[in-house]
């Protein structure tokens, strides 16, 4: 049987700084989905990487008195280091400074140019160096970028532009409406549509004249590619694409582009329109998540509410960190987290929850005559409703909801079940009932170990080991 493909991507991250918790949030989510689809027997390809060109990087490198490539190398190494620490297993890590990527970008841009989708013109507008983007005048706050609070520059320069309006815009609206190019959750689909329907798109600049740190345009060496045009193509070059629109990798189209809501607009406009001009299929789904807030506000060093990856790893371990991030709130919405609340949740759900449940069950099982694995067999298959719910929800990218359900119907219910049945008394008074009670608990534990594989791979292994050896160490040490 031919395996079903599942191709998932994260955005490629900008290497102007080291990774922060927001990067970890997106990347762990993608890793969870990749692992889930792998368990389903699909042929999974998980792509992440780094976006390394542009004026912003060039300037940061100058400030650090480093060559841009060295600067990019160093920060890219940080991303890789953290992904390893967080147990993230990607299939490819694409860098936009890879020679193969650059060659493919040039080939694709040449194809767009030959088709007349790119033309030489002039662009005048307000430019934010931090966004690397021209801003609409109406979005500015007192002449400042609303996202970066820095003064934007009025820039007029010769550049190459990509055609965005007219037919391509109409077709794009159609495809978003009929879900051929699906955007989820629904509110982001509506947001993209209302933006697209309210105005004729302006053609976008795809080149810069005075930025040396970028991919040279093949048809005009005085220009380098504007970061977005270079970056988007990673979704194809990451599969080994060489830039020929007629020769597309078999794993394309992507099943899921996972992105944060700050980059929804460009992903719902520039990227699909580039693909349309190239005659390449759209990705199937653009799934958008919200911001990670801390105490109701954006994390910022000035406010002092930044939660770092290191801090989380140190306190909660790898699986604790993965669990807390994925269960912090509905995936898609803004999610609010504070260290205080995470410590509470860690103790409640993991130390006193799952960890305690495991050690109690293993301890009580000493009084059983059989090996624990003798209890696990066909009966395990009976737990279909939980498994169905789980499958439907993860296919739907309901990450938090899935964890909530597992904890509700397995961890907490089993705790109650133990309190009600008092197996330690049954062991003395009613051996048959004791066996039955323990059987349910052991089957549930086994099921938990299966269901948490994508979220907490190490924990899953530890539970399985405990069931094999009748020995359980401490899964999650309590935090005082
Ligand atoms: Zn900005």
Short mmCIF file of C-alpha atoms in Angstrom, two decimals, residues 19-393:
data_model
loop_
_atom_site.label_atom_id
_atom_site.label_comp_id
_atom_site.label_asym_id
_atom_site.label_seq_id
_atom_site.Cartn_x
_atom_site.Cartn_y
_atom_site.Cartn_z
CA UNK A 19 15.41 31.56 19.46
CA UNK A 20 12.79 32.57 22.00
CA UNK A 21 9.82 30.80 23.50
CA UNK A 22 7.54 31.80 20.61
CA UNK A 23 9.77 29.96 18.14
CA UNK A 24 9.74 26.95 20.46
CA UNK A 25 5.94 27.07 20.64
CA UNK A 26 5.48 26.83 16.86
CA UNK A 27 8.22 24.27 16.39
CA UNK A 28 7.06 21.96 19.19
CA UNK A 29 3.54 22.11 17.74
CA UNK A 30 4.87 21.08 14.33
CA UNK A 31 6.91 18.31 15.94
CA UNK A 32 3.82 17.00 17.78
CA UNK A 33 1.86 16.90 14.52
CA UNK A 34 4.72 15.27 12.63
CA UNK A 35 5.06 12.58 15.30
CA UNK A 36 1.30 12.02 15.40
CA UNK A 37 1.10 11.49 11.65
CA UNK A 38 4.13 9.17 11.81
CA UNK A 39 2.34 7.03 14.39
CA UNK A 40 -0.62 6.91 11.98
CA UNK A 41 1.71 5.23 9.50
CA UNK A 42 2.06 8.17 7.14
CA UNK A 43 5.14 9.20 5.21
CA UNK A 44 5.98 12.36 7.11
CA UNK A 45 8.30 15.17 6.14
CA UNK A 46 8.85 17.92 8.68
CA UNK A 47 10.71 21.02 7.52
CA UNK A 48 12.04 23.89 9.57
CA UNK A 49 14.97 26.24 9.11
CA UNK A 50 16.29 29.77 9.15
CA UNK A 51 15.80 32.92 7.11
CA UNK A 52 19.18 34.57 6.88
CA UNK A 53 19.19 37.41 4.35
CA UNK A 54 18.21 41.05 4.37
CA UNK A 55 19.05 44.47 5.63
CA UNK A 56 18.14 43.73 9.22
CA UNK A 57 20.65 40.86 9.45
CA UNK A 58 23.26 42.91 7.61
CA UNK A 59 22.88 45.70 10.17
CA UNK A 60 22.87 43.39 13.18
CA UNK A 61 26.02 41.72 11.88
CA UNK A 62 27.68 45.11 11.46
CA UNK A 63 26.75 46.04 15.02
CA UNK A 64 28.27 42.79 16.23
CA UNK A 65 31.32 43.47 14.02
CA UNK A 66 30.88 40.20 12.20
CA UNK A 67 30.50 39.06 8.63
CA UNK A 68 26.80 38.47 7.96
CA UNK A 69 27.44 34.82 7.13
CA UNK A 70 29.31 34.23 10.39
CA UNK A 71 26.57 36.04 12.29
CA UNK A 72 23.92 33.92 10.58
CA UNK A 73 25.91 30.72 11.18
CA UNK A 74 26.13 31.43 14.89
CA UNK A 75 22.46 32.10 15.38
CA UNK A 76 21.45 29.19 13.19
CA UNK A 77 23.56 26.94 15.41
CA UNK A 78 21.55 28.23 18.38
CA UNK A 79 18.28 27.26 16.74
CA UNK A 80 19.58 23.78 16.03
CA UNK A 81 20.88 23.43 19.57
CA UNK A 82 17.53 24.33 21.11
CA UNK A 83 15.56 22.10 18.79
CA UNK A 84 17.73 19.22 19.88
CA UNK A 85 17.24 20.10 23.54
CA UNK A 86 13.48 20.19 23.04
CA UNK A 87 13.35 16.79 21.38
CA UNK A 88 12.37 18.17 18.00
CA UNK A 89 12.93 15.75 15.13
CA UNK A 90 12.79 17.54 11.81
CA UNK A 91 13.58 15.88 8.50
CA UNK A 92 15.34 18.86 7.01
CA UNK A 93 16.66 22.16 8.28
CA UNK A 94 16.73 24.60 5.39
CA UNK A 95 18.92 27.69 5.42
CA UNK A 96 18.33 30.43 2.89
CA UNK A 97 22.09 30.85 2.56
CA UNK A 98 22.43 27.28 1.26
CA UNK A 99 23.90 27.45 -2.24
CA UNK A 100 21.23 25.11 -3.58
CA UNK A 101 18.46 27.26 -2.17
CA UNK A 102 19.96 30.42 -3.68
CA UNK A 103 20.36 28.81 -7.10
CA UNK A 104 16.74 27.62 -7.02
CA UNK A 105 15.49 31.07 -5.98
CA UNK A 106 17.31 32.62 -8.92
CA UNK A 107 15.84 30.09 -11.31
CA UNK A 108 12.31 30.66 -10.01
CA UNK A 109 12.66 34.44 -10.20
CA UNK A 110 13.95 34.15 -13.75
CA UNK A 111 10.86 32.10 -14.61
CA UNK A 112 8.62 34.76 -13.08
CA UNK A 113 10.47 37.47 -14.96
CA UNK A 114 10.24 35.61 -18.27
CA UNK A 115 6.50 35.26 -17.76
CA UNK A 116 6.13 38.97 -17.16
CA UNK A 117 4.96 38.47 -13.56
CA UNK A 118 7.93 40.51 -12.41
CA UNK A 119 8.66 43.89 -13.95
CA UNK A 120 10.97 46.83 -13.31
CA UNK A 121 9.44 49.83 -11.63
CA UNK A 122 9.67 52.13 -8.73
CA UNK A 123 8.42 51.89 -5.26
CA UNK A 124 7.73 54.63 -2.85
CA UNK A 125 6.59 54.02 0.63
CA UNK A 126 7.23 53.94 4.31
CA UNK A 127 9.75 51.32 5.14
CA UNK A 128 10.32 49.68 8.50
CA UNK A 129 13.81 48.19 8.71
CA UNK A 130 12.81 45.80 11.47
CA UNK A 131 9.86 44.37 9.50
CA UNK A 132 11.84 44.60 6.28
CA UNK A 133 8.56 45.72 4.85
CA UNK A 134 6.89 48.74 3.41
CA UNK A 135 4.05 49.74 5.69
CA UNK A 136 0.68 51.14 4.71
CA UNK A 137 0.43 54.75 5.74
CA UNK A 138 -2.84 54.07 7.56
CA UNK A 139 -1.18 51.42 9.75
CA UNK A 140 1.45 53.78 11.11
CA UNK A 141 1.19 55.20 14.61
CA UNK A 142 2.60 58.74 14.65
CA UNK A 143 4.88 57.84 11.80
CA UNK A 144 6.10 54.76 13.62
CA UNK A 145 5.85 51.06 12.87
CA UNK A 146 3.00 49.68 15.01
CA UNK A 147 4.93 46.45 15.61
CA UNK A 148 8.33 47.90 16.34
CA UNK A 149 7.67 51.40 17.55
CA UNK A 150 10.49 52.80 15.43
CA UNK A 151 10.29 55.65 12.96
CA UNK A 152 9.75 54.40 9.43
CA UNK A 153 11.72 55.82 6.54
CA UNK A 154 10.18 57.25 3.41
CA UNK A 155 11.90 55.37 0.65
CA UNK A 156 11.68 55.77 -3.09
CA UNK A 157 13.76 53.48 -5.15
CA UNK A 158 14.03 51.52 -8.34
CA UNK A 159 12.98 47.95 -7.80
CA UNK A 160 11.36 44.94 -9.35
CA UNK A 161 7.74 44.28 -8.56
CA UNK A 162 5.55 41.24 -8.49
CA UNK A 163 2.09 41.58 -10.00
CA UNK A 164 -0.47 41.11 -7.28
CA UNK A 165 -3.79 42.51 -8.46
CA UNK A 166 -6.32 41.70 -11.16
CA UNK A 167 -6.91 38.10 -12.15
CA UNK A 168 -4.53 36.56 -9.64
CA UNK A 169 -6.22 38.36 -6.79
CA UNK A 170 -9.67 37.23 -7.93
CA UNK A 171 -8.53 33.62 -8.25
CA UNK A 172 -6.87 33.73 -4.86
CA UNK A 173 -10.08 34.94 -3.21
CA UNK A 174 -11.96 32.09 -4.91
CA UNK A 175 -9.50 29.47 -3.71
CA UNK A 176 -9.56 30.71 -0.14
CA UNK A 177 -13.37 30.85 -0.18
CA UNK A 178 -13.82 27.30 -1.40
CA UNK A 179 -11.05 25.97 0.87
CA UNK A 180 -8.88 24.80 -1.98
CA UNK A 181 -6.38 26.92 -0.11
CA UNK A 182 -7.67 26.44 3.39
CA UNK A 183 -6.91 28.91 6.14
CA UNK A 184 -7.74 27.86 9.69
CA UNK A 185 -8.99 28.58 12.30
CA UNK A 186 -11.99 30.15 10.55
CA UNK A 187 -11.44 33.64 11.94
CA UNK A 188 -8.12 33.90 10.14
CA UNK A 189 -9.74 32.81 6.91
CA UNK A 190 -12.23 35.62 7.36
CA UNK A 191 -9.49 38.06 8.21
CA UNK A 192 -7.56 37.16 5.05
CA UNK A 193 -10.69 37.39 2.93
CA UNK A 194 -11.80 40.73 4.27
CA UNK A 195 -8.35 42.12 3.58
CA UNK A 196 -8.33 40.71 0.05
CA UNK A 197 -11.85 41.83 -0.75
CA UNK A 198 -11.50 45.36 0.57
CA UNK A 199 -8.86 46.60 -1.85
CA UNK A 200 -6.86 45.99 -4.98
CA UNK A 201 -3.56 44.56 -3.88
CA UNK A 202 -0.54 46.70 -4.56
CA UNK A 203 2.22 45.08 -6.54
CA UNK A 204 4.99 44.19 -4.13
CA UNK A 205 8.64 44.95 -4.38
CA UNK A 206 10.70 41.78 -4.61
CA UNK A 207 14.11 43.40 -4.79
CA UNK A 208 16.30 45.95 -3.06
CA UNK A 209 19.02 47.96 -4.69
CA UNK A 210 21.25 48.86 -1.80
CA UNK A 211 21.23 45.71 0.23
CA UNK A 212 24.19 43.51 -0.50
CA UNK A 213 23.25 40.68 1.87
CA UNK A 214 20.86 38.73 -0.28
CA UNK A 215 20.39 36.63 -3.40
CA UNK A 216 21.31 38.52 -6.58
CA UNK A 217 18.56 38.84 -9.14
CA UNK A 218 19.66 36.77 -12.15
CA UNK A 219 18.38 39.39 -14.60
CA UNK A 220 19.82 42.44 -12.81
CA UNK A 221 22.95 42.10 -10.68
CA UNK A 222 22.44 45.50 -9.10
CA UNK A 223 19.52 44.13 -7.15
CA UNK A 224 19.23 41.53 -4.45
CA UNK A 225 16.07 39.62 -3.65
CA UNK A 226 13.87 41.13 -1.05
CA UNK A 227 13.74 38.74 1.90
CA UNK A 228 10.14 37.57 1.57
CA UNK A 229 10.49 36.41 -2.01
CA UNK A 230 13.63 34.50 -1.10
CA UNK A 231 12.21 33.07 2.13
CA UNK A 232 8.88 31.71 0.87
CA UNK A 233 10.55 29.49 -1.66
CA UNK A 234 12.15 27.52 1.18
CA UNK A 235 8.93 25.53 1.39
CA UNK A 236 9.86 24.08 -1.98
CA UNK A 237 13.66 24.14 -1.89
CA UNK A 238 13.50 22.38 1.50
CA UNK A 239 12.20 19.38 -0.44
CA UNK A 240 15.14 19.55 -2.83
CA UNK A 241 13.45 21.64 -5.51
CA UNK A 242 15.86 23.16 -8.05
CA UNK A 243 13.67 26.04 -9.14
CA UNK A 244 12.05 24.58 -12.23
CA UNK A 245 8.26 25.12 -12.10
CA UNK A 246 7.77 22.09 -14.32
CA UNK A 247 9.67 19.79 -11.99
CA UNK A 248 8.01 19.84 -8.58
CA UNK A 249 8.99 17.49 -5.72
CA UNK A 250 6.49 14.69 -5.17
CA UNK A 251 5.83 15.70 -1.54
CA UNK A 252 4.42 19.03 -2.65
CA UNK A 253 1.86 20.49 -1.91
CA UNK A 254 2.46 20.99 1.80
CA UNK A 255 -0.30 19.57 3.97
CA UNK A 256 0.24 22.20 6.65
CA UNK A 257 2.10 25.48 6.81
CA UNK A 258 2.10 26.30 10.51
CA UNK A 259 2.50 30.02 11.14
CA UNK A 260 1.95 32.71 13.76
CA UNK A 261 -0.74 35.29 13.11
CA UNK A 262 1.83 38.07 12.57
CA UNK A 263 2.75 36.56 9.20
CA UNK A 264 -0.74 35.59 8.07
CA UNK A 265 -1.14 38.43 5.59
CA UNK A 266 2.01 37.75 3.59
CA UNK A 267 1.35 34.02 3.63
CA UNK A 268 -2.17 34.59 2.38
CA UNK A 269 -1.14 36.98 -0.38
CA UNK A 270 2.43 37.10 -1.65
CA UNK A 271 3.18 33.39 -1.31
CA UNK A 272 0.10 31.97 -3.06
CA UNK A 273 0.34 34.61 -5.76
CA UNK A 274 3.96 33.69 -6.43
CA UNK A 275 2.85 30.08 -6.73
CA UNK A 276 0.00 31.02 -9.03
CA UNK A 277 2.32 32.89 -11.37
CA UNK A 278 4.67 29.90 -11.37
CA UNK A 279 1.80 27.53 -12.08
CA UNK A 280 2.47 25.56 -8.89
CA UNK A 281 -0.24 24.13 -6.65
CA UNK A 282 -1.10 25.90 -3.39
CA UNK A 283 -0.38 24.40 0.02
CA UNK A 284 -3.45 22.63 1.37
CA UNK A 285 -3.68 24.33 4.72
CA UNK A 286 -2.35 27.45 6.34
CA UNK A 287 -2.83 26.94 10.06
CA UNK A 288 -2.46 30.09 12.11
CA UNK A 289 -1.75 30.28 15.83
CA UNK A 290 -1.94 33.24 18.19
CA UNK A 291 0.65 34.96 20.35
CA UNK A 292 2.15 33.69 23.54
CA UNK A 293 1.48 36.32 26.16
CA UNK A 294 2.83 36.58 29.65
CA UNK A 295 0.52 38.03 32.27
CA UNK A 296 -1.78 39.27 29.52
CA UNK A 297 0.93 41.24 27.75
CA UNK A 298 3.41 40.69 24.98
CA UNK A 299 6.67 39.42 26.40
CA UNK A 300 9.25 42.15 26.60
CA UNK A 301 12.52 42.68 28.38
CA UNK A 302 11.40 46.12 29.54
CA UNK A 303 8.33 44.77 31.30
CA UNK A 304 10.44 41.87 32.55
CA UNK A 305 7.85 39.19 31.78
CA UNK A 306 9.91 37.16 29.35
CA UNK A 307 9.80 33.40 29.81
CA UNK A 308 12.90 31.83 28.30
CA UNK A 309 13.36 28.37 26.84
CA UNK A 310 16.26 27.73 29.21
CA UNK A 311 14.25 28.66 32.24
CA UNK A 312 11.46 26.31 31.24
CA UNK A 313 13.79 23.44 30.43
CA UNK A 314 15.57 23.83 33.73
CA UNK A 315 12.37 23.85 35.75
CA UNK A 316 10.16 21.42 33.88
CA UNK A 317 12.47 19.23 31.80
CA UNK A 318 11.93 18.53 28.11
CA UNK A 319 8.57 16.79 28.31
CA UNK A 320 7.30 19.11 31.01
CA UNK A 321 8.10 22.08 28.78
CA UNK A 322 6.44 20.48 25.77
CA UNK A 323 3.36 19.62 27.80
CA UNK A 324 3.01 23.06 29.37
CA UNK A 325 3.37 24.89 26.08
CA UNK A 326 0.95 22.65 24.22
CA UNK A 327 -1.66 22.72 26.98
CA UNK A 328 -1.37 26.42 27.79
CA UNK A 329 -4.48 27.33 25.80
CA UNK A 330 -6.42 26.73 22.60
CA UNK A 331 -4.01 26.43 19.70
CA UNK A 332 -4.96 29.24 17.36
CA UNK A 333 -5.92 31.73 20.06
CA UNK A 334 -3.59 34.02 21.98
CA UNK A 335 -2.34 32.08 24.95
CA UNK A 336 -1.43 33.61 28.28
CA UNK A 337 1.22 32.04 30.45
CA UNK A 338 3.10 33.04 33.59
CA UNK A 339 5.80 31.12 35.39
CA UNK A 340 3.65 30.97 38.50
CA UNK A 341 0.72 29.39 36.70
CA UNK A 342 2.96 26.97 34.84
CA UNK A 343 4.51 25.74 38.09
CA UNK A 344 0.99 25.14 39.45
CA UNK A 345 -0.05 23.31 36.32
CA UNK A 346 3.12 21.26 36.29
CA UNK A 347 2.55 20.10 39.84
CA UNK A 348 -1.14 19.44 39.33
CA UNK A 349 -1.08 17.69 35.96
CA UNK A 350 2.35 16.09 35.88
CA UNK A 351 3.90 15.63 39.33
CA UNK A 352 0.67 14.95 41.26
CA UNK A 353 -1.22 13.88 38.15
CA UNK A 354 0.36 11.52 35.68
CA UNK A 355 3.56 10.92 37.66
CA UNK A 356 1.72 10.04 40.84
CA UNK A 357 -0.81 7.87 39.01
CA UNK A 358 1.96 5.82 37.47
CA UNK A 359 3.83 5.25 40.72
CA UNK A 360 0.61 4.34 42.58
CA UNK A 361 -0.45 1.80 39.98
CA UNK A 362 2.98 0.23 39.73
CA UNK A 363 3.23 0.02 43.52
CA UNK A 364 -0.17 -1.68 43.86
CA UNK A 365 0.65 -4.05 41.06
CA UNK A 366 3.25 -5.74 43.27
CA UNK A 367 0.36 -7.72 44.74
CA UNK A 368 -0.65 -9.07 41.33
CA UNK A 369 0.35 -12.57 40.35
CA UNK A 370 0.93 -11.77 36.69
CA UNK A 371 3.29 -9.71 34.65
CA UNK A 372 1.72 -6.39 33.74
CA UNK A 373 2.09 -6.94 30.04
CA UNK A 374 -0.20 -9.97 30.38
CA UNK A 375 -3.01 -7.51 30.94
CA UNK A 376 -2.41 -5.59 27.81
CA UNK A 377 -3.75 -7.19 24.71
CA UNK A 378 -6.89 -7.23 22.68
CA UNK A 379 -8.88 -5.49 25.36
CA UNK A 380 -6.76 -2.44 24.79
CA UNK A 381 -8.48 -2.10 21.41
CA UNK A 382 -11.80 -1.60 23.17
CA UNK A 383 -10.93 1.91 24.20
CA UNK A 384 -12.05 3.18 20.86
CA UNK A 385 -14.00 6.27 21.83
CA UNK A 386 -11.00 7.90 23.46
CA UNK A 387 -8.82 6.93 20.54
CA UNK A 388 -11.33 8.23 18.01
CA UNK A 389 -11.63 11.53 19.79
CA UNK A 390 -7.87 11.76 19.94
CA UNK A 391 -7.41 11.08 16.25
CA UNK A 392 -10.08 13.48 15.07
CA UNK A 393 -8.74 16.22 17.28
#
